[in-house]
């Protein structure tokens, strides 16, 4: 019926089915992989500059408390995360600021400035940090985190760079 | 090398026999209407796969169902494609299964010895409709909510046991979180499990009896 070089009707159908099936598989399979791993490829929130207060309101040598919230979107859910800290102005130079994150480096409780103790006290495990954020007492493994990226705007506001997450 | 692996497997699994009996089995003269069963099977597999992928993001709770579907459509890469296939595949499957049934009916293929295949096929049609009915509620939008309100109300109009049927379907007197949850359960576990099982028997019977000839004028 057919020579050795000719494709039989049967084989033609087999090959065609294979090719068409393969094409459908690829056309749907690749998007599906993308669909499944999509959340892993999404970037979190955006990194933004957050205003923490007016430079002129900060008094030299007295920690200035601030707080802000960032909204994190996970899928169809929005989660608010609160952040806070203290800005310590050291001189008239707006670059001469030490901005500490009030998240305790031990187990992430929020530390508070205490005028009497002249230090940041953590309510959870009695940790104590100096005005510069160094560990004076208690279990924290390292000093308080520092916001190193900050700037003074034209309106006299101090802004810090808040990374997502 | 691969030939040896294949031969080893074939000796133990009987791959060649399987191929000959399942895919290379003799068929009556080709007729496109006879492909609708395979088309139904293809759609079932397609619905199964896309359905499984949809559960990666879908959440069957009144608080999240609608938002999660919106997220699939707009937030996830190719979510529109996966849900689109599932959505249109559902409609197509009902149509194809129904035409498949009509073909079997008009070619009298349900006669001896294929009565059981036919009866099981009726079960498969009803379950396909059940899949459509339960799946329709899951997006939890206005249309889904009211369609299910009406649908369960109709089921509730059965004399004597109507009220019981209505409550059993809804999981209570009203459409609620319980309704959504049990429809979801029926849609992804109970009905697909039964469908898959019965499809297995359906296919076994088809392989066993072979396909019927297309009736000629003398028939």
Short mmCIF file of C-alpha atoms in Angstrom, two decimals:
data_model
loop_
_atom_site.label_atom_id
_atom_site.label_comp_id
_atom_site.label_asym_id
_atom_site.label_seq_id
_atom_site.Cartn_x
_atom_site.Cartn_y
_atom_site.Cartn_z
CA UNK A 1 0.00 0.00 0.00
CA UNK A 2 2.75 2.40 0.83
CA UNK A 3 6.43 2.49 0.07
CA UNK A 4 9.04 2.69 2.78
CA UNK A 5 9.45 6.42 2.27
CA UNK A 6 5.80 7.25 2.28
CA UNK A 7 3.85 8.03 5.36
CA UNK A 8 0.89 5.77 5.81
CA UNK A 9 -2.47 7.34 6.63
CA UNK A 10 -2.23 5.75 10.07
CA UNK A 11 1.20 7.18 10.81
CA UNK A 12 0.15 10.57 9.51
CA UNK A 13 -2.73 10.64 11.99
CA UNK A 14 -0.42 9.51 14.78
CA UNK A 15 2.17 12.19 14.04
CA UNK A 16 -0.47 14.90 13.60
CA UNK A 17 -2.14 13.94 16.87
CA UNK A 18 1.23 14.04 18.59
CA UNK A 19 2.12 17.45 17.20
CA UNK A 20 -1.27 19.03 17.86
CA UNK A 21 -1.38 17.51 21.34
CA UNK A 22 2.11 18.76 22.03
CA UNK A 23 1.22 22.27 20.87
CA UNK A 24 -1.88 22.34 23.07
CA UNK A 25 0.20 21.05 25.96
CA UNK A 26 2.79 23.77 25.53
CA UNK A 27 0.21 26.51 24.90
CA UNK A 28 -1.51 25.69 28.16
CA UNK A 29 1.35 24.20 30.15
CA UNK A 30 3.67 27.22 30.01
CA UNK A 31 1.04 29.76 31.13
CA UNK A 32 0.08 27.33 33.88
CA UNK A 33 3.62 27.27 35.25
CA UNK A 34 3.64 31.07 35.16
CA UNK A 35 0.25 31.05 36.93
CA UNK A 36 1.53 28.81 39.71
CA UNK A 37 4.77 30.61 40.45
CA UNK A 38 3.36 34.13 39.96
CA UNK A 39 3.28 35.13 43.67
CA UNK A 40 6.96 34.27 43.96
CA UNK A 41 7.75 36.69 41.15
CA UNK A 42 5.66 39.56 42.50
CA UNK A 43 7.52 42.37 44.14
CA UNK A 44 6.30 43.29 47.58
CA UNK A 45 5.23 46.82 48.36
CA UNK A 46 7.13 49.77 47.01
CA UNK A 47 10.03 51.40 48.76
CA UNK A 48 8.97 54.90 49.70
CA UNK A 49 10.08 57.98 51.55
CA UNK A 50 8.06 58.45 54.73
CA UNK A 51 7.80 61.73 56.58
CA UNK A 52 8.47 61.40 60.32
CA UNK A 53 8.10 64.99 61.46
CA UNK A 54 9.38 68.54 61.18
CA UNK A 55 13.06 69.08 61.75
CA UNK A 56 12.37 72.22 63.79
CA UNK A 57 10.17 70.26 66.20
CA UNK A 58 13.04 67.98 67.12
CA UNK A 59 14.98 69.25 70.08
CA UNK A 60 18.69 68.69 70.32
CA UNK A 61 19.53 65.81 72.62
CA UNK A 62 15.94 64.67 73.20
CA UNK A 63 14.66 61.63 71.28
CA UNK A 64 11.72 62.56 69.08
CA UNK A 65 9.19 59.73 68.74
CA UNK A 66 7.53 58.97 65.43
CA UNK A 67 5.41 56.22 63.95
CA UNK A 68 3.92 55.31 60.59
CA UNK A 69 2.02 52.44 59.03
CA UNK A 70 2.62 50.71 55.76
CA UNK A 71 0.03 48.66 53.94
CA UNK A 72 1.17 45.35 52.53
CA UNK A 73 -1.02 43.73 49.87
CA UNK A 74 -0.94 39.93 49.80
CA UNK A 75 -3.19 38.58 47.08
CA UNK A 76 -6.57 40.15 47.79
CA UNK A 77 -5.78 40.96 51.41
CA UNK A 78 -4.33 44.16 52.79
CA UNK A 79 -2.31 44.10 55.97
CA UNK A 80 -1.25 47.20 57.88
CA UNK A 81 2.10 47.06 59.57
CA UNK A 82 3.06 49.67 62.15
CA UNK A 83 6.56 51.00 62.42
CA UNK A 84 8.01 53.47 64.85
CA UNK A 85 11.18 54.91 66.19
CA UNK A 86 13.00 57.86 67.65
CA UNK A 87 14.91 60.61 65.91
CA UNK A 88 17.76 62.07 67.91
CA UNK A 89 18.92 65.48 66.77
CA UNK A 90 22.48 66.22 67.75
CA UNK A 91 23.10 69.69 66.28
CA UNK A 92 21.66 72.26 63.90
CA UNK A 93 22.90 70.27 60.95
CA UNK A 94 19.98 68.27 59.55
CA UNK A 95 22.47 65.59 58.55
CA UNK A 96 23.48 65.15 62.15
CA UNK A 97 20.52 62.94 63.02
CA UNK A 98 20.39 59.48 64.54
CA UNK A 99 17.11 57.78 63.64
CA UNK A 100 16.50 54.57 65.53
CA UNK A 101 13.93 51.87 64.88
CA UNK A 102 12.02 51.18 68.09
CA UNK A 103 11.76 47.48 67.29
CA UNK A 104 13.72 45.65 69.96
CA UNK A 105 16.47 43.54 68.41
CA UNK A 106 15.72 40.73 70.85
CA UNK A 107 12.17 39.61 70.02
CA UNK A 108 10.66 42.61 68.24
CA UNK A 109 8.72 44.27 71.05
CA UNK A 110 8.56 48.06 70.90
CA UNK A 111 11.00 49.94 73.09
CA UNK A 112 10.08 53.24 74.74
CA UNK A 113 12.25 56.19 75.67
CA UNK A 114 12.46 56.70 79.41
CA UNK A 115 13.52 60.13 80.64
CA UNK A 116 14.35 58.82 84.14
CA UNK A 117 16.42 55.87 82.96
CA UNK A 118 17.96 57.94 80.13
CA UNK A 119 17.57 54.95 77.86
CA UNK A 120 15.18 52.93 75.74
CA UNK A 121 13.42 50.27 77.80
CA UNK A 122 11.83 47.17 76.37
CA UNK A 123 8.71 46.06 78.29
CA UNK A 124 9.09 42.42 77.35
CA UNK A 125 12.42 41.27 78.77
CA UNK A 126 13.75 44.35 80.53
CA UNK A 127 16.27 45.22 77.87
CA UNK A 128 17.83 48.62 78.04
CA UNK A 129 19.41 50.58 75.20
CA UNK A 130 21.38 53.79 75.43
CA UNK A 131 20.22 57.01 73.78
CA UNK A 132 22.47 56.04 70.86
CA UNK A 133 20.82 52.62 70.66
CA UNK A 134 23.61 50.53 72.16
CA UNK A 135 22.71 47.59 74.37
CA UNK A 136 23.19 48.46 78.04
CA UNK A 137 21.36 45.61 79.68
CA UNK A 138 19.29 42.55 78.87
CA UNK A 139 19.19 39.90 76.15
CA UNK A 140 19.29 41.87 72.84
CA UNK A 141 22.04 40.56 70.55
CA UNK A 142 22.77 43.86 68.81
CA UNK A 143 22.07 47.60 69.01
CA UNK A 144 18.78 49.07 67.77
CA UNK A 145 18.47 49.25 64.01
CA UNK A 146 19.23 52.60 62.45
CA UNK A 147 17.45 54.28 59.53
CA UNK A 148 20.51 55.46 57.65
CA UNK A 149 18.67 56.86 54.62
CA UNK A 150 16.97 60.12 55.52
CA UNK A 151 16.66 63.58 54.04
CA UNK A 152 15.32 67.05 54.77
CA UNK A 153 12.64 68.24 52.38
CA UNK A 154 12.05 71.82 51.26
CA UNK A 155 9.12 71.99 53.66
CA UNK A 156 11.40 71.26 56.60
CA UNK A 157 10.24 67.69 57.02
CA UNK A 158 12.52 64.81 57.81
CA UNK A 159 11.80 61.79 55.61
CA UNK A 160 13.17 58.31 56.00
CA UNK A 161 13.48 55.67 53.34
CA UNK A 162 11.19 52.77 54.20
CA UNK A 163 11.82 49.49 52.48
CA UNK A 164 8.94 47.20 51.75
CA UNK A 165 8.28 44.15 53.83
CA UNK B 1 19.45 1.68 26.21
CA UNK B 2 15.90 3.13 26.13
CA UNK B 3 14.79 0.15 24.13
CA UNK B 4 16.00 -2.14 26.91
CA UNK B 5 14.25 -0.05 29.57
CA UNK B 6 11.09 -0.12 27.50
CA UNK B 7 11.33 -3.88 27.01
CA UNK B 8 11.86 -4.40 30.73
CA UNK B 9 8.78 -2.33 31.52
CA UNK B 10 6.74 -3.90 28.71
CA UNK B 11 7.45 -7.40 29.96
CA UNK B 12 6.03 -6.48 33.35
CA UNK B 13 3.31 -4.00 32.47
CA UNK B 14 2.26 -5.28 29.06
CA UNK B 15 2.54 -1.82 27.49
CA UNK B 16 2.33 -3.16 23.95
CA UNK B 17 -0.81 -5.13 24.72
CA UNK B 18 -2.32 -2.09 26.37
CA UNK B 19 -1.52 0.06 23.37
CA UNK B 20 -3.02 -2.45 20.96
CA UNK B 21 -6.16 -2.95 23.01
CA UNK B 22 -6.79 0.63 24.09
CA UNK B 23 -5.56 2.88 21.32
CA UNK B 24 -5.15 0.60 18.33
CA UNK B 25 -8.37 -1.31 18.75
CA UNK B 26 -10.51 -1.96 15.68
CA UNK B 27 -13.21 0.61 15.06
CA UNK B 28 -16.15 0.72 12.71
CA UNK B 29 -15.72 2.95 9.67
CA UNK B 30 -14.82 6.45 10.76
CA UNK B 31 -17.57 8.81 11.70
CA UNK B 32 -16.98 12.17 13.30
CA UNK B 33 -19.99 11.84 15.56
CA UNK B 34 -18.24 8.90 17.21
CA UNK B 35 -15.51 11.20 18.53
CA UNK B 36 -17.81 13.04 20.93
CA UNK B 37 -17.14 10.58 23.73
CA UNK B 38 -13.42 11.19 23.46
CA UNK B 39 -14.15 14.91 23.31
CA UNK B 40 -16.14 14.62 26.55
CA UNK B 41 -13.24 12.75 28.17
CA UNK B 42 -10.78 15.39 26.99
CA UNK B 43 -12.98 18.15 28.43
CA UNK B 44 -13.32 16.27 31.71
CA UNK B 45 -9.54 16.01 32.03
CA UNK B 46 -9.20 19.66 31.05
CA UNK B 47 -11.77 20.73 33.63
CA UNK B 48 -10.04 18.58 36.23
CA UNK B 49 -6.64 20.12 35.57
CA UNK B 50 -7.77 23.74 35.37
CA UNK B 51 -10.00 23.16 38.41
CA UNK B 52 -7.06 21.87 40.43
CA UNK B 53 -5.05 24.91 39.41
CA UNK B 54 -7.90 27.26 40.36
CA UNK B 55 -7.94 25.90 43.92
CA UNK B 56 -4.41 27.24 44.32
CA UNK B 57 -5.95 30.72 44.70
CA UNK B 58 -9.69 30.24 45.16
CA UNK B 59 -11.04 30.43 48.71
CA UNK B 60 -14.52 28.99 49.40
CA UNK B 61 -15.64 31.44 52.07
CA UNK B 62 -18.17 34.26 51.75
CA UNK B 63 -15.49 36.70 52.94
CA UNK B 64 -12.95 35.74 50.33
CA UNK B 65 -14.61 33.85 47.45
CA UNK B 66 -15.45 36.91 45.35
CA UNK B 67 -12.17 38.68 46.05
CA UNK B 68 -10.13 35.59 45.33
CA UNK B 69 -11.86 35.12 41.97
CA UNK B 70 -11.22 38.78 41.14
CA UNK B 71 -7.61 38.22 42.12
CA UNK B 72 -7.37 35.20 39.82
CA UNK B 73 -8.80 37.26 36.96
CA UNK B 74 -6.71 40.38 37.46
CA UNK B 75 -3.87 39.71 39.86
CA UNK B 76 -2.32 36.42 38.80
CA UNK B 77 -0.43 35.86 35.58
CA UNK B 78 -2.65 33.89 33.17
CA UNK B 79 -5.33 33.55 35.84
CA UNK B 80 -7.82 34.77 33.22
CA UNK B 81 -6.71 31.95 30.94
CA UNK B 82 -7.02 29.16 33.50
CA UNK B 83 -10.41 30.40 34.71
CA UNK B 84 -11.49 31.15 31.15
CA UNK B 85 -10.79 27.58 30.07
CA UNK B 86 -12.61 26.25 33.12
CA UNK B 87 -15.56 28.58 32.54
CA UNK B 88 -16.03 27.91 28.83
CA UNK B 89 -14.98 24.29 29.16
CA UNK B 90 -17.85 23.78 31.58
CA UNK B 91 -20.41 25.06 29.10
CA UNK B 92 -18.80 23.13 26.27
CA UNK B 93 -18.72 19.92 28.31
CA UNK B 94 -22.46 20.03 28.98
CA UNK B 95 -23.10 20.60 25.26
CA UNK B 96 -20.70 17.90 24.08
CA UNK B 97 -21.91 15.33 26.60
CA UNK B 98 -25.48 16.05 25.57
CA UNK B 99 -24.80 15.74 21.84
CA UNK B 100 -22.85 12.56 22.59
CA UNK B 101 -25.97 11.21 24.24
CA UNK B 102 -28.13 12.24 21.28
CA UNK B 103 -25.75 10.48 18.89
CA UNK B 104 -25.89 7.27 20.92
CA UNK B 105 -29.65 7.54 21.00
CA UNK B 106 -30.15 8.16 17.29
CA UNK B 107 -27.69 5.46 16.20
CA UNK B 108 -29.38 3.07 18.66
CA UNK B 109 -25.99 2.29 20.15
CA UNK B 110 -27.55 1.77 23.57
CA UNK B 111 -29.01 -1.60 22.58
CA UNK B 112 -27.76 -5.01 23.71
CA UNK B 113 -25.06 -5.52 24.94
CA UNK B 114 -24.46 -1.84 25.70
CA UNK B 115 -27.40 -1.02 27.97
CA UNK B 116 -25.14 -0.62 31.01
CA UNK B 117 -22.86 1.77 29.16
CA UNK B 118 -25.97 3.82 28.36
CA UNK B 119 -27.26 3.79 31.94
CA UNK B 120 -23.89 4.84 33.30
CA UNK B 121 -23.79 7.51 30.61
CA UNK B 122 -27.06 8.92 31.96
CA UNK B 123 -25.42 9.09 35.39
CA UNK B 124 -22.45 10.86 33.85
CA UNK B 125 -24.73 13.40 32.16
CA UNK B 126 -26.56 14.12 35.41
CA UNK B 127 -23.29 14.49 37.29
CA UNK B 128 -21.95 16.81 34.62
CA UNK B 129 -25.05 18.96 35.14
CA UNK B 130 -24.42 18.72 38.90
CA UNK B 131 -20.90 19.99 38.34
CA UNK B 132 -22.33 22.91 36.42
CA UNK B 133 -24.87 23.65 39.13
CA UNK B 134 -22.39 23.53 42.03
CA UNK B 135 -19.65 25.34 40.15
CA UNK B 136 -21.98 28.20 39.25
CA UNK B 137 -22.21 29.31 42.90
CA UNK B 138 -18.48 29.40 43.59
CA UNK B 139 -17.65 32.89 42.20
CA UNK B 140 -20.09 34.18 44.85
CA UNK B 141 -21.26 37.13 42.80
CA UNK B 142 -24.85 38.34 42.48
CA UNK B 143 -25.63 36.09 39.56
CA UNK B 144 -24.20 33.04 41.33
CA UNK B 145 -26.05 33.81 44.55
CA UNK B 146 -29.46 34.31 42.97
CA UNK B 147 -29.08 31.48 40.48
CA UNK B 148 -28.45 29.12 43.38
CA UNK B 149 -31.30 30.66 45.37
CA UNK B 150 -33.64 29.91 42.48
CA UNK B 151 -32.10 26.52 41.71
CA UNK B 152 -32.38 25.23 45.26
CA UNK B 153 -35.89 26.72 45.51
CA UNK B 154 -36.92 24.67 42.49
CA UNK B 155 -35.47 21.55 44.11
CA UNK B 156 -37.46 22.52 47.20
CA UNK B 157 -40.76 22.46 45.30
CA UNK B 158 -40.81 18.65 45.30
CA UNK B 159 -43.93 17.48 47.17
CA UNK B 160 -43.48 16.26 50.76
CA UNK B 161 -39.68 16.04 50.82
CA UNK B 162 -39.06 19.41 49.14
CA UNK B 163 -38.24 21.25 52.33
CA UNK B 164 -35.77 18.58 53.36
CA UNK B 165 -34.07 18.65 49.95
CA UNK B 166 -33.83 22.42 50.08
CA UNK B 167 -32.25 22.36 53.53
CA UNK B 168 -29.90 19.54 52.60
CA UNK B 169 -28.74 21.43 49.51
CA UNK B 170 -28.32 24.74 51.29
CA UNK B 171 -27.08 23.34 54.58
CA UNK B 172 -29.90 25.18 56.31
CA UNK B 173 -32.95 27.24 55.38
CA UNK B 174 -30.92 30.05 53.79
CA UNK B 175 -28.03 30.43 51.41
CA UNK B 176 -25.01 30.86 53.66
CA UNK B 177 -21.36 30.05 54.18
CA UNK B 178 -22.49 26.45 54.66
CA UNK B 179 -24.03 26.43 51.18
CA UNK B 180 -20.87 27.72 49.59
CA UNK B 181 -18.74 25.22 51.48
CA UNK B 182 -20.86 22.18 50.64
CA UNK B 183 -21.19 23.21 47.00
CA UNK B 184 -17.43 23.55 46.89
CA UNK B 185 -16.98 20.15 48.49
CA UNK B 186 -19.42 18.57 46.04
CA UNK B 187 -17.79 20.38 43.13
CA UNK B 188 -14.19 19.41 43.81
CA UNK B 189 -14.46 16.11 45.73
CA UNK B 190 -17.72 14.19 45.59
CA UNK B 191 -18.90 14.71 42.02
CA UNK B 192 -15.45 14.48 40.40
CA UNK B 193 -14.67 11.30 42.35
CA UNK B 194 -17.93 9.69 41.23
CA UNK B 195 -17.47 10.99 37.69
CA UNK B 196 -13.95 9.61 37.47
CA UNK B 197 -15.05 6.23 38.81
CA UNK B 198 -18.00 5.93 36.48
CA UNK B 199 -16.00 7.17 33.51
CA UNK B 200 -13.62 4.29 34.25
CA UNK B 201 -16.46 1.77 34.09
CA UNK B 202 -17.92 3.51 31.01
CA UNK B 203 -14.56 3.23 29.21
CA UNK B 204 -14.06 -0.36 30.31
CA UNK B 205 -17.41 -1.29 28.81
CA UNK B 206 -16.62 0.54 25.58
CA UNK B 207 -13.30 -1.29 25.24
CA UNK B 208 -14.96 -4.58 26.13
CA UNK B 209 -17.83 -4.33 23.66
CA UNK B 210 -16.17 -2.20 21.03
CA UNK B 211 -18.06 0.57 19.33
CA UNK B 212 -21.27 -0.14 17.54
CA UNK B 213 -21.53 0.13 13.79
CA UNK B 214 -23.15 3.15 12.34
CA UNK B 215 -26.58 1.85 11.31
CA UNK B 216 -27.13 1.40 7.61
CA UNK B 217 -30.36 1.81 5.72
CA UNK B 218 -31.18 -1.87 6.17
CA UNK B 219 -30.94 -1.49 9.93
#
